[in-house]
Amino acid sequence: MEEIIEDDFVDDAFAMREREIDTPAGPARLAYVVCEPLEEAGFINGFSTRLGGVSPLPSGALNLAHFKGDERENVSENRRRFLKALGAESYEIITAKQTHSVDRSVVESAEQARQARFECDALLTRASGVLIGIQTADCLPVLIGDPSSGAMAAVHAGWRGTAGRITERAIADLMMNHGMNSRTAIAALGPAACSECYEVGDDVIELYRKEFGYWRNLLVNFKEGGKAHLDIQAANAQQLAFCGFSEDQIHIAPYCTMHQNELFFSYRREGGGRPSVAGRSLSVIGKA
């Protein structure tokens, strides 16, 4: 198969939307990103921004992840606002404890999910009434939906998961176990640190050289001291292409979490090595 690079897939399929939400403290305005081809295919989807919440990260931040840097009641209110903005108040958000692995879990139903504790980096489902979600702050969220089967996936693709081909593995699961057709499915690659910002060290460079024959399309801006930049979006677009996705089925969001830190949380920009400092965005998909 012909190798691709990111520019082949960047398009205008994404829309930044704003919604005003009523709260006890007065109206709040949320902004979020939607992949319109996924929406048109019958999938609720959304990539949150940091705007319109109650978390002190700093004040008014829409942190959507339960972690030690925020209070549970703040996250609950932020998720309520996000669901209302999406028009999905009746849906249940399902997330996992992400471990930077290639592990995947299946969400059978909202009831099963309430009893389960998922530790993985990809959630797969065909269930109704749920929004499966991935939490990120520079890593790449990948949402996949197939209207022919109703199968969906939400994938957390950092450099480790990408090196382990987590997107390919999630697609293989969907095809073998959930009836997904790669010729009809749609993939949305959300906001992440871009290739100008996503710096990696020599250990990651060597890993990608060993794992990918097309590594020269993925690593750029080599520097003295063994540093380079990883194009995490191009890496996962390539995995989608290898799984049978055509160019018009792959959509890449034109947002960088580091360049546009005023809109998105960025662990690399804000965290300073402290996971509790930077909030987390949430990327969700479910059946409309």
PDB file of C-alpha atoms in Angstrom:
ATOM      1  CA  MET A   1       0.000   0.000   0.000  1.00  0.00           C
ATOM      2  CA  GLU A   2       1.175   3.511  -0.772  1.00  0.00           C
ATOM      3  CA  GLU A   3       2.519   5.400   2.203  1.00  0.00           C
ATOM      4  CA  ILE A   4       0.798   8.627   3.184  1.00  0.00           C
ATOM      5  CA  ILE A   5       1.627  11.741   5.127  1.00  0.00           C
ATOM      6  CA  GLU A   6      -0.612  13.933   7.240  1.00  0.00           C
ATOM      7  CA  ASP A   7      -1.261  16.600   4.617  1.00  0.00           C
ATOM      8  CA  ASP A   8      -3.103  14.056   2.487  1.00  0.00           C
ATOM      9  CA  PHE A   9      -5.904  13.894   5.039  1.00  0.00           C
ATOM     10  CA  VAL A  10      -6.300  17.342   6.630  1.00  0.00           C
ATOM     11  CA  ASP A  11      -9.709  18.775   5.678  1.00  0.00           C
ATOM     12  CA  ASP A  12     -12.491  21.055   6.844  1.00  0.00           C
ATOM     13  CA  ALA A  13     -14.660  18.302   8.308  1.00  0.00           C
ATOM     14  CA  PHE A  14     -14.490  19.796  11.819  1.00  0.00           C
ATOM     15  CA  ALA A  15     -16.646  22.585  13.212  1.00  0.00           C
ATOM     16  CA  MET A  16     -16.060  24.582  16.397  1.00  0.00           C
ATOM     17  CA  ARG A  17     -19.442  25.069  18.060  1.00  0.00           C
ATOM     18  CA  GLU A  18     -20.570  27.156  21.023  1.00  0.00           C
ATOM     19  CA  ARG A  19     -23.537  26.524  23.288  1.00  0.00           C
ATOM     20  CA  GLU A  20     -24.890  28.565  26.174  1.00  0.00           C
ATOM     21  CA  ILE A  21     -25.773  26.362  29.133  1.00  0.00           C
ATOM     22  CA  ASP A  22     -27.968  27.345  32.069  1.00  0.00           C
ATOM     23  CA  THR A  23     -26.309  26.796  35.449  1.00  0.00           C
ATOM     24  CA  PRO A  24     -27.212  27.741  39.041  1.00  0.00           C
ATOM     25  CA  ALA A  25     -24.561  30.465  38.787  1.00  0.00           C
ATOM     26  CA  GLY A  26     -25.976  31.829  35.538  1.00  0.00           C
ATOM     27  CA  PRO A  27     -25.379  31.145  31.831  1.00  0.00           C
ATOM     28  CA  ALA A  28     -22.099  29.467  30.812  1.00  0.00           C
ATOM     29  CA  ARG A  29     -20.786  29.303  27.253  1.00  0.00           C
ATOM     30  CA  LEU A  30     -19.106  26.072  26.178  1.00  0.00           C
ATOM     31  CA  ALA A  31     -17.057  25.540  23.028  1.00  0.00           C
ATOM     32  CA  TYR A  32     -16.382  22.121  21.538  1.00  0.00           C
ATOM     33  CA  VAL A  33     -15.338  20.553  18.241  1.00  0.00           C
ATOM     34  CA  VAL A  34     -17.502  18.202  16.159  1.00  0.00           C
ATOM     35  CA  CYS A  35     -16.530  15.965  13.240  1.00  0.00           C
ATOM     36  CA  GLU A  36     -19.444  16.619  10.895  1.00  0.00           C
ATOM     37  CA  PRO A  37     -19.055  13.489   8.702  1.00  0.00           C
ATOM     38  CA  LEU A  38     -19.368  11.338  11.838  1.00  0.00           C
ATOM     39  CA  GLU A  39     -22.398  13.348  12.883  1.00  0.00           C
ATOM     40  CA  GLU A  40     -24.001  12.982   9.452  1.00  0.00           C
ATOM     41  CA  ALA A  41     -23.414   9.215   9.663  1.00  0.00           C
ATOM     42  CA  GLY A  42     -25.502   9.032  12.832  1.00  0.00           C
ATOM     43  CA  PHE A  43     -22.920   9.396  15.594  1.00  0.00           C
ATOM     44  CA  ILE A  44     -22.975  11.959  18.364  1.00  0.00           C
ATOM     45  CA  ASN A  45     -19.398  13.102  18.795  1.00  0.00           C
ATOM     46  CA  GLY A  46     -17.491  15.893  20.443  1.00  0.00           C
ATOM     47  CA  PHE A  47     -13.964  16.974  21.307  1.00  0.00           C
ATOM     48  CA  SER A  48     -14.111  19.271  24.326  1.00  0.00           C
ATOM     49  CA  THR A  49     -12.180  22.489  24.830  1.00  0.00           C
ATOM     50  CA  ARG A  50     -11.162  23.969  28.178  1.00  0.00           C
ATOM     51  CA  LEU A  51     -13.840  26.680  28.035  1.00  0.00           C
ATOM     52  CA  GLY A  52     -17.010  26.936  30.091  1.00  0.00           C
ATOM     53  CA  GLY A  53     -16.418  24.850  33.208  1.00  0.00           C
ATOM     54  CA  VAL A  54     -15.985  25.259  36.962  1.00  0.00           C
ATOM     55  CA  SER A  55     -12.543  23.744  37.571  1.00  0.00           C
ATOM     56  CA  PRO A  56      -9.644  25.859  38.934  1.00  0.00           C
ATOM     57  CA  LEU A  57      -7.252  24.858  36.126  1.00  0.00           C
ATOM     58  CA  PRO A  58      -7.283  27.898  36.027  1.00  0.00           C
ATOM     59  CA  SER A  59     -10.702  29.217  37.030  1.00  0.00           C
ATOM     60  CA  GLY A  60     -13.582  28.407  34.716  1.00  0.00           C
ATOM     61  CA  ALA A  61     -11.890  25.378  33.125  1.00  0.00           C
ATOM     62  CA  LEU A  62     -13.877  22.492  31.644  1.00  0.00           C
ATOM     63  CA  ASN A  63     -11.762  19.642  33.011  1.00  0.00           C
ATOM     64  CA  LEU A  64     -13.621  16.411  32.236  1.00  0.00           C
ATOM     65  CA  ALA A  65     -11.362  13.817  33.873  1.00  0.00           C
ATOM     66  CA  HIS A  66     -11.441  12.513  37.432  1.00  0.00           C
ATOM     67  CA  PHE A  67      -7.897  12.966  38.716  1.00  0.00           C
ATOM     68  CA  LYS A  68      -6.186  14.298  41.817  1.00  0.00           C
ATOM     69  CA  GLY A  69      -5.830  17.789  40.371  1.00  0.00           C
ATOM     70  CA  ASP A  70      -9.566  18.477  40.611  1.00  0.00           C
ATOM     71  CA  GLU A  71     -12.585  17.837  42.811  1.00  0.00           C
ATOM     72  CA  ARG A  72     -15.114  15.173  41.837  1.00  0.00           C
ATOM     73  CA  GLU A  73     -18.042  17.582  42.087  1.00  0.00           C
ATOM     74  CA  ASN A  74     -16.333  19.937  39.617  1.00  0.00           C
ATOM     75  CA  VAL A  75     -15.884  17.142  37.088  1.00  0.00           C
ATOM     76  CA  SER A  76     -19.488  16.012  37.526  1.00  0.00           C
ATOM     77  CA  GLU A  77     -20.753  19.529  36.831  1.00  0.00           C
ATOM     78  CA  ASN A  78     -18.414  19.917  33.865  1.00  0.00           C
ATOM     79  CA  ARG A  79     -19.619  16.621  32.397  1.00  0.00           C
ATOM     80  CA  ARG A  80     -23.235  17.675  32.906  1.00  0.00           C
ATOM     81  CA  ARG A  81     -22.536  20.861  30.976  1.00  0.00           C
ATOM     82  CA  PHE A  82     -20.709  18.994  28.205  1.00  0.00           C
ATOM     83  CA  LEU A  83     -23.563  16.506  27.781  1.00  0.00           C
ATOM     84  CA  LYS A  84     -26.094  19.341  27.637  1.00  0.00           C
ATOM     85  CA  ALA A  85     -24.033  21.172  25.023  1.00  0.00           C
ATOM     86  CA  LEU A  86     -23.972  17.992  22.913  1.00  0.00           C
ATOM     87  CA  GLY A  87     -27.714  17.485  23.360  1.00  0.00           C
ATOM     88  CA  ALA A  88     -26.960  14.147  25.027  1.00  0.00           C
ATOM     89  CA  GLU A  89     -28.267  14.639  28.583  1.00  0.00           C
ATOM     90  CA  SER A  90     -29.764  11.126  28.637  1.00  0.00           C
ATOM     91  CA  TYR A  91     -26.461   9.468  27.715  1.00  0.00           C
ATOM     92  CA  GLU A  92     -23.895   8.034  30.112  1.00  0.00           C
ATOM     93  CA  ILE A  93     -20.218   8.883  29.653  1.00  0.00           C
ATOM     94  CA  ILE A  94     -17.984   5.808  29.891  1.00  0.00           C
ATOM     95  CA  THR A  95     -14.243   6.303  30.367  1.00  0.00           C
ATOM     96  CA  ALA A  96     -11.306   4.140  31.426  1.00  0.00           C
ATOM     97  CA  LYS A  97      -8.216   4.421  33.562  1.00  0.00           C
ATOM     98  CA  GLN A  98      -5.749   4.991  30.728  1.00  0.00           C
ATOM     99  CA  THR A  99      -2.417   3.217  31.038  1.00  0.00           C
ATOM    100  CA  HIS A 100      -0.513   4.176  27.844  1.00  0.00           C
ATOM    101  CA  SER A 101      -0.919   0.596  26.650  1.00  0.00           C
ATOM    102  CA  VAL A 102      -2.480  -1.167  23.667  1.00  0.00           C
ATOM    103  CA  ASP A 103      -5.220  -2.719  25.816  1.00  0.00           C
ATOM    104  CA  ARG A 104      -8.806  -2.510  24.603  1.00  0.00           C
ATOM    105  CA  SER A 105     -12.104  -3.118  26.423  1.00  0.00           C
ATOM    106  CA  VAL A 106     -15.649  -3.701  25.198  1.00  0.00           C
ATOM    107  CA  VAL A 107     -18.579  -1.773  26.652  1.00  0.00           C
ATOM    108  CA  GLU A 108     -21.548  -4.120  26.353  1.00  0.00           C
ATOM    109  CA  SER A 109     -24.127  -1.750  27.878  1.00  0.00           C
ATOM    110  CA  ALA A 110     -24.483   1.136  30.284  1.00  0.00           C
ATOM    111  CA  GLU A 111     -25.488  -1.346  32.993  1.00  0.00           C
ATOM    112  CA  GLN A 112     -22.379  -3.493  32.431  1.00  0.00           C
ATOM    113  CA  ALA A 113     -20.175  -0.398  32.409  1.00  0.00           C
ATOM    114  CA  ARG A 114     -21.470   0.704  35.821  1.00  0.00           C
ATOM    115  CA  GLN A 115     -20.222  -2.565  37.298  1.00  0.00           C
ATOM    116  CA  ALA A 116     -16.900  -2.620  35.424  1.00  0.00           C
ATOM    117  CA  ARG A 117     -13.611  -0.845  35.958  1.00  0.00           C
ATOM    118  CA  PHE A 118     -11.915  -0.418  32.617  1.00  0.00           C
ATOM    119  CA  GLU A 119      -8.125  -0.103  32.507  1.00  0.00           C
ATOM    120  CA  CYS A 120      -7.200   0.321  28.861  1.00  0.00           C
ATOM    121  CA  ASP A 121      -6.550   2.849  26.113  1.00  0.00           C
ATOM    122  CA  ALA A 122      -9.369   2.005  23.721  1.00  0.00           C
ATOM    123  CA  LEU A 123     -13.057   1.460  24.351  1.00  0.00           C
ATOM    124  CA  LEU A 124     -15.211  -0.396  21.818  1.00  0.00           C
ATOM    125  CA  THR A 125     -18.994  -0.664  21.708  1.00  0.00           C
ATOM    126  CA  ARG A 126     -22.170  -1.138  19.715  1.00  0.00           C
ATOM    127  CA  ALA A 127     -24.362  -0.160  22.661  1.00  0.00           C
ATOM    128  CA  SER A 128     -26.923   2.619  22.596  1.00  0.00           C
ATOM    129  CA  GLY A 129     -27.292   5.268  25.277  1.00  0.00           C
ATOM    130  CA  VAL A 130     -23.586   5.550  26.032  1.00  0.00           C
ATOM    131  CA  LEU A 131     -20.805   7.878  25.001  1.00  0.00           C
ATOM    132  CA  ILE A 132     -17.421   6.169  25.129  1.00  0.00           C
ATOM    133  CA  GLY A 133     -14.712   8.694  25.864  1.00  0.00           C
ATOM    134  CA  ILE A 134     -10.956   9.242  25.808  1.00  0.00           C
ATOM    135  CA  GLN A 135      -9.160  11.776  28.009  1.00  0.00           C
ATOM    136  CA  THR A 136      -6.224  13.685  26.527  1.00  0.00           C
ATOM    137  CA  ALA A 137      -3.970  16.689  27.016  1.00  0.00           C
ATOM    138  CA  ASP A 138      -1.584  16.471  23.987  1.00  0.00           C
ATOM    139  CA  CYS A 139      -1.992  12.793  23.051  1.00  0.00           C
ATOM    140  CA  LEU A 140      -4.224  11.985  20.092  1.00  0.00           C
ATOM    141  CA  PRO A 141      -7.893  10.994  20.477  1.00  0.00           C
ATOM    142  CA  VAL A 142      -9.194   8.810  17.650  1.00  0.00           C
ATOM    143  CA  LEU A 143     -12.944   8.296  17.239  1.00  0.00           C
ATOM    144  CA  ILE A 144     -14.205   5.651  14.820  1.00  0.00           C
ATOM    145  CA  GLY A 145     -17.796   4.951  13.809  1.00  0.00           C
ATOM    146  CA  ASP A 146     -19.239   2.560  11.243  1.00  0.00           C
ATOM    147  CA  PRO A 147     -22.830   3.311  10.213  1.00  0.00           C
ATOM    148  CA  SER A 148     -23.257  -0.092   8.548  1.00  0.00           C
ATOM    149  CA  SER A 149     -22.726  -2.040  11.788  1.00  0.00           C
ATOM    150  CA  GLY A 150     -23.122   0.587  14.508  1.00  0.00           C
ATOM    151  CA  ALA A 151     -19.674  -0.305  15.840  1.00  0.00           C
ATOM    152  CA  MET A 152     -17.641   2.446  17.489  1.00  0.00           C
ATOM    153  CA  ALA A 153     -14.263   2.988  19.113  1.00  0.00           C
ATOM    154  CA  ALA A 154     -12.587   5.711  21.138  1.00  0.00           C
ATOM    155  CA  VAL A 155      -8.794   5.355  21.114  1.00  0.00           C
ATOM    156  CA  HIS A 156      -6.119   7.085  23.188  1.00  0.00           C
ATOM    157  CA  ALA A 157      -3.022   7.207  20.979  1.00  0.00           C
ATOM    158  CA  GLY A 158       0.089   8.545  22.667  1.00  0.00           C
ATOM    159  CA  TRP A 159       3.543   7.703  21.379  1.00  0.00           C
ATOM    160  CA  ARG A 160       3.551   4.359  23.230  1.00  0.00           C
ATOM    161  CA  GLY A 161       0.138   3.255  22.036  1.00  0.00           C
ATOM    162  CA  THR A 162       0.859   4.412  18.512  1.00  0.00           C
ATOM    163  CA  ALA A 163       4.143   2.467  18.474  1.00  0.00           C
ATOM    164  CA  GLY A 164       2.153  -0.581  19.576  1.00  0.00           C
ATOM    165  CA  ARG A 165      -0.383   0.013  16.774  1.00  0.00           C
ATOM    166  CA  ILE A 166      -3.332   0.539  19.099  1.00  0.00           C
ATOM    167  CA  THR A 167      -5.453   2.049  16.321  1.00  0.00           C
ATOM    168  CA  GLU A 168      -4.826  -0.949  14.060  1.00  0.00           C
ATOM    169  CA  ARG A 169      -5.613  -3.316  16.932  1.00  0.00           C
ATOM    170  CA  ALA A 170      -8.857  -1.533  17.771  1.00  0.00           C
ATOM    171  CA  ILE A 171      -9.956  -1.691  14.137  1.00  0.00           C
ATOM    172  CA  ALA A 172      -9.111  -5.404  13.972  1.00  0.00           C
ATOM    173  CA  ASP A 173     -11.262  -5.987  17.071  1.00  0.00           C
ATOM    174  CA  LEU A 174     -14.158  -4.072  15.551  1.00  0.00           C
ATOM    175  CA  MET A 175     -13.916  -5.973  12.281  1.00  0.00           C
ATOM    176  CA  MET A 176     -13.549  -9.451  13.773  1.00  0.00           C
ATOM    177  CA  ASN A 177     -15.951  -9.162  16.686  1.00  0.00           C
ATOM    178  CA  HIS A 178     -18.383  -6.352  15.941  1.00  0.00           C
ATOM    179  CA  GLY A 179     -19.014  -6.479  12.202  1.00  0.00           C
ATOM    180  CA  MET A 180     -17.295  -3.231  11.273  1.00  0.00           C
ATOM    181  CA  ASN A 181     -16.668  -2.610   7.588  1.00  0.00           C
ATOM    182  CA  SER A 182     -13.541  -0.530   6.996  1.00  0.00           C
ATOM    183  CA  ARG A 183     -14.978   0.619   3.663  1.00  0.00           C
ATOM    184  CA  THR A 184     -17.918   2.356   5.336  1.00  0.00           C
ATOM    185  CA  ALA A 185     -16.397   3.465   8.650  1.00  0.00           C
ATOM    186  CA  ILE A 186     -15.328   7.037   9.450  1.00  0.00           C
ATOM    187  CA  ALA A 187     -12.376   8.090  11.594  1.00  0.00           C
ATOM    188  CA  ALA A 188     -11.896  11.437  13.309  1.00  0.00           C
ATOM    189  CA  LEU A 189      -8.458  12.326  14.678  1.00  0.00           C
ATOM    190  CA  GLY A 190      -8.932  15.073  17.224  1.00  0.00           C
ATOM    191  CA  PRO A 191      -6.850  17.911  18.672  1.00  0.00           C
ATOM    192  CA  ALA A 192      -3.342  16.879  19.736  1.00  0.00           C
ATOM    193  CA  ALA A 193       0.184  18.247  19.919  1.00  0.00           C
ATOM    194  CA  CYS A 194       1.256  18.789  16.307  1.00  0.00           C
ATOM    195  CA  SER A 195       4.496  17.755  14.630  1.00  0.00           C
ATOM    196  CA  GLU A 196       6.022  21.156  15.368  1.00  0.00           C
ATOM    197  CA  CYS A 197       5.502  20.597  19.106  1.00  0.00           C
ATOM    198  CA  TYR A 198       5.515  16.865  19.927  1.00  0.00           C
ATOM    199  CA  GLU A 199       9.171  16.405  20.892  1.00  0.00           C
ATOM    200  CA  VAL A 200      10.533  12.921  21.610  1.00  0.00           C
ATOM    201  CA  GLY A 201      13.913  11.534  22.633  1.00  0.00           C
ATOM    202  CA  ASP A 202      16.322   9.077  21.077  1.00  0.00           C
ATOM    203  CA  ASP A 203      14.612   6.059  22.688  1.00  0.00           C
ATOM    204  CA  VAL A 204      11.350   6.884  20.938  1.00  0.00           C
ATOM    205  CA  ILE A 205      13.137   7.675  17.684  1.00  0.00           C
ATOM    206  CA  GLU A 206      14.862   4.289  17.736  1.00  0.00           C
ATOM    207  CA  LEU A 207      11.607   2.502  18.548  1.00  0.00           C
ATOM    208  CA  TYR A 208       9.824   4.076  15.581  1.00  0.00           C
ATOM    209  CA  ARG A 209      12.743   3.311  13.276  1.00  0.00           C
ATOM    210  CA  LYS A 210      12.475  -0.348  14.224  1.00  0.00           C
ATOM    211  CA  GLU A 211       8.685  -0.601  14.108  1.00  0.00           C
ATOM    212  CA  PHE A 212       7.750   1.380  11.010  1.00  0.00           C
ATOM    213  CA  GLY A 213       9.260   1.146   7.560  1.00  0.00           C
ATOM    214  CA  TYR A 214       7.719   4.558   6.844  1.00  0.00           C
ATOM    215  CA  TRP A 215       9.252   6.198   9.956  1.00  0.00           C
ATOM    216  CA  ARG A 216      10.712   9.031   7.851  1.00  0.00           C
ATOM    217  CA  ASN A 217       7.126  10.256   7.337  1.00  0.00           C
ATOM    218  CA  LEU A 218       6.551  10.294  11.089  1.00  0.00           C
ATOM    219  CA  LEU A 219       9.704  11.831  12.596  1.00  0.00           C
ATOM    220  CA  VAL A 220      10.734  15.360  11.660  1.00  0.00           C
ATOM    221  CA  ASN A 221      12.843  18.273  12.883  1.00  0.00           C
ATOM    222  CA  PHE A 222      15.821  16.246  14.078  1.00  0.00           C
ATOM    223  CA  LYS A 223      17.988  18.180  16.541  1.00  0.00           C
ATOM    224  CA  GLU A 224      21.301  17.861  18.272  1.00  0.00           C
ATOM    225  CA  GLY A 225      21.144  15.806  21.451  1.00  0.00           C
ATOM    226  CA  GLY A 226      18.994  13.024  19.996  1.00  0.00           C
ATOM    227  CA  LYS A 227      15.683  14.884  19.803  1.00  0.00           C
ATOM    228  CA  ALA A 228      13.066  14.974  17.056  1.00  0.00           C
ATOM    229  CA  HIS A 229       9.362  15.692  16.644  1.00  0.00           C
ATOM    230  CA  LEU A 230       6.742  12.981  16.179  1.00  0.00           C
ATOM    231  CA  ASP A 231       3.797  13.480  13.821  1.00  0.00           C
ATOM    232  CA  ILE A 232       1.293  11.538  15.911  1.00  0.00           C
ATOM    233  CA  GLN A 233      -1.592  12.340  13.555  1.00  0.00           C
ATOM    234  CA  ALA A 234       0.231  11.077  10.460  1.00  0.00           C
ATOM    235  CA  ALA A 235       1.248   7.909  12.322  1.00  0.00           C
ATOM    236  CA  ASN A 236      -2.345   7.019  13.148  1.00  0.00           C
ATOM    237  CA  ALA A 237      -3.673   8.090   9.749  1.00  0.00           C
ATOM    238  CA  GLN A 238      -1.211   5.608   8.255  1.00  0.00           C
ATOM    239  CA  GLN A 239      -2.528   2.843  10.505  1.00  0.00           C
ATOM    240  CA  LEU A 240      -6.067   3.620   9.400  1.00  0.00           C
ATOM    241  CA  ALA A 241      -4.970   3.511   5.744  1.00  0.00           C
ATOM    242  CA  PHE A 242      -3.327   0.119   6.253  1.00  0.00           C
ATOM    243  CA  CYS A 243      -6.649  -1.141   7.658  1.00  0.00           C
ATOM    244  CA  GLY A 244      -8.524  -0.193   4.503  1.00  0.00           C
ATOM    245  CA  PHE A 245      -9.701   3.338   5.272  1.00  0.00           C
ATOM    246  CA  SER A 246      -9.626   5.572   2.213  1.00  0.00           C
ATOM    247  CA  GLU A 247      -8.586   9.217   2.223  1.00  0.00           C
ATOM    248  CA  ASP A 248     -12.151  10.509   2.384  1.00  0.00           C
ATOM    249  CA  GLN A 249     -12.872   8.355   5.464  1.00  0.00           C
ATOM    250  CA  ILE A 250     -10.059   9.871   7.563  1.00  0.00           C
ATOM    251  CA  HIS A 251     -10.499  13.331   9.045  1.00  0.00           C
ATOM    252  CA  ILE A 252      -7.782  15.183  10.975  1.00  0.00           C
ATOM    253  CA  ALA A 253      -8.657  18.114  13.193  1.00  0.00           C
ATOM    254  CA  PRO A 254      -6.672  21.288  12.399  1.00  0.00           C
ATOM    255  CA  TYR A 255      -5.980  22.083  16.057  1.00  0.00           C
ATOM    256  CA  CYS A 256      -2.787  21.824  18.108  1.00  0.00           C
ATOM    257  CA  THR A 257      -3.187  21.577  21.876  1.00  0.00           C
ATOM    258  CA  MET A 258       0.147  23.339  22.410  1.00  0.00           C
ATOM    259  CA  HIS A 259      -0.161  26.104  19.832  1.00  0.00           C
ATOM    260  CA  GLN A 260      -3.756  26.704  20.953  1.00  0.00           C
ATOM    261  CA  ASN A 261      -3.292  26.214  24.677  1.00  0.00           C
ATOM    262  CA  GLU A 262      -5.899  28.901  25.333  1.00  0.00           C
ATOM    263  CA  LEU A 263      -8.462  26.456  23.865  1.00  0.00           C
ATOM    264  CA  PHE A 264      -7.130  23.049  24.881  1.00  0.00           C
ATOM    265  CA  PHE A 265      -5.361  21.544  27.869  1.00  0.00           C
ATOM    266  CA  SER A 266      -1.697  20.712  27.282  1.00  0.00           C
ATOM    267  CA  TYR A 267       0.296  18.578  29.690  1.00  0.00           C
ATOM    268  CA  ARG A 268       3.519  19.457  27.884  1.00  0.00           C
ATOM    269  CA  ARG A 269       2.796  23.185  27.989  1.00  0.00           C
ATOM    270  CA  GLU A 270       1.263  23.401  31.466  1.00  0.00           C
ATOM    271  CA  GLY A 271       2.190  20.294  33.419  1.00  0.00           C
ATOM    272  CA  GLY A 272       5.900  20.770  34.052  1.00  0.00           C
ATOM    273  CA  GLY A 273       6.135  17.051  34.809  1.00  0.00           C
ATOM    274  CA  ARG A 274       3.273  17.247  37.336  1.00  0.00           C
ATOM    275  CA  PRO A 275       0.205  15.282  36.180  1.00  0.00           C
ATOM    276  CA  SER A 276      -2.100  17.077  38.629  1.00  0.00           C
ATOM    277  CA  VAL A 277      -1.534  20.544  37.105  1.00  0.00           C
ATOM    278  CA  ALA A 278      -3.016  20.236  33.611  1.00  0.00           C
ATOM    279  CA  GLY A 279      -6.675  19.401  33.068  1.00  0.00           C
ATOM    280  CA  ARG A 280      -7.920  16.865  30.539  1.00  0.00           C
ATOM    281  CA  SER A 281     -10.142  17.183  27.514  1.00  0.00           C
ATOM    282  CA  LEU A 282     -12.674  14.499  26.640  1.00  0.00           C
ATOM    283  CA  SER A 283     -13.450  13.105  23.188  1.00  0.00           C
ATOM    284  CA  VAL A 284     -16.669  11.087  22.951  1.00  0.00           C
ATOM    285  CA  ILE A 285     -18.703   9.101  20.447  1.00  0.00           C
ATOM    286  CA  GLY A 286     -22.086   7.417  20.643  1.00  0.00           C
ATOM    287  CA  LYS A 287     -25.075   6.464  18.534  1.00  0.00           C
ATOM    288  CA  ALA A 288     -27.476   9.316  17.869  1.00  0.00           C
TER     289      ALA A 288
END
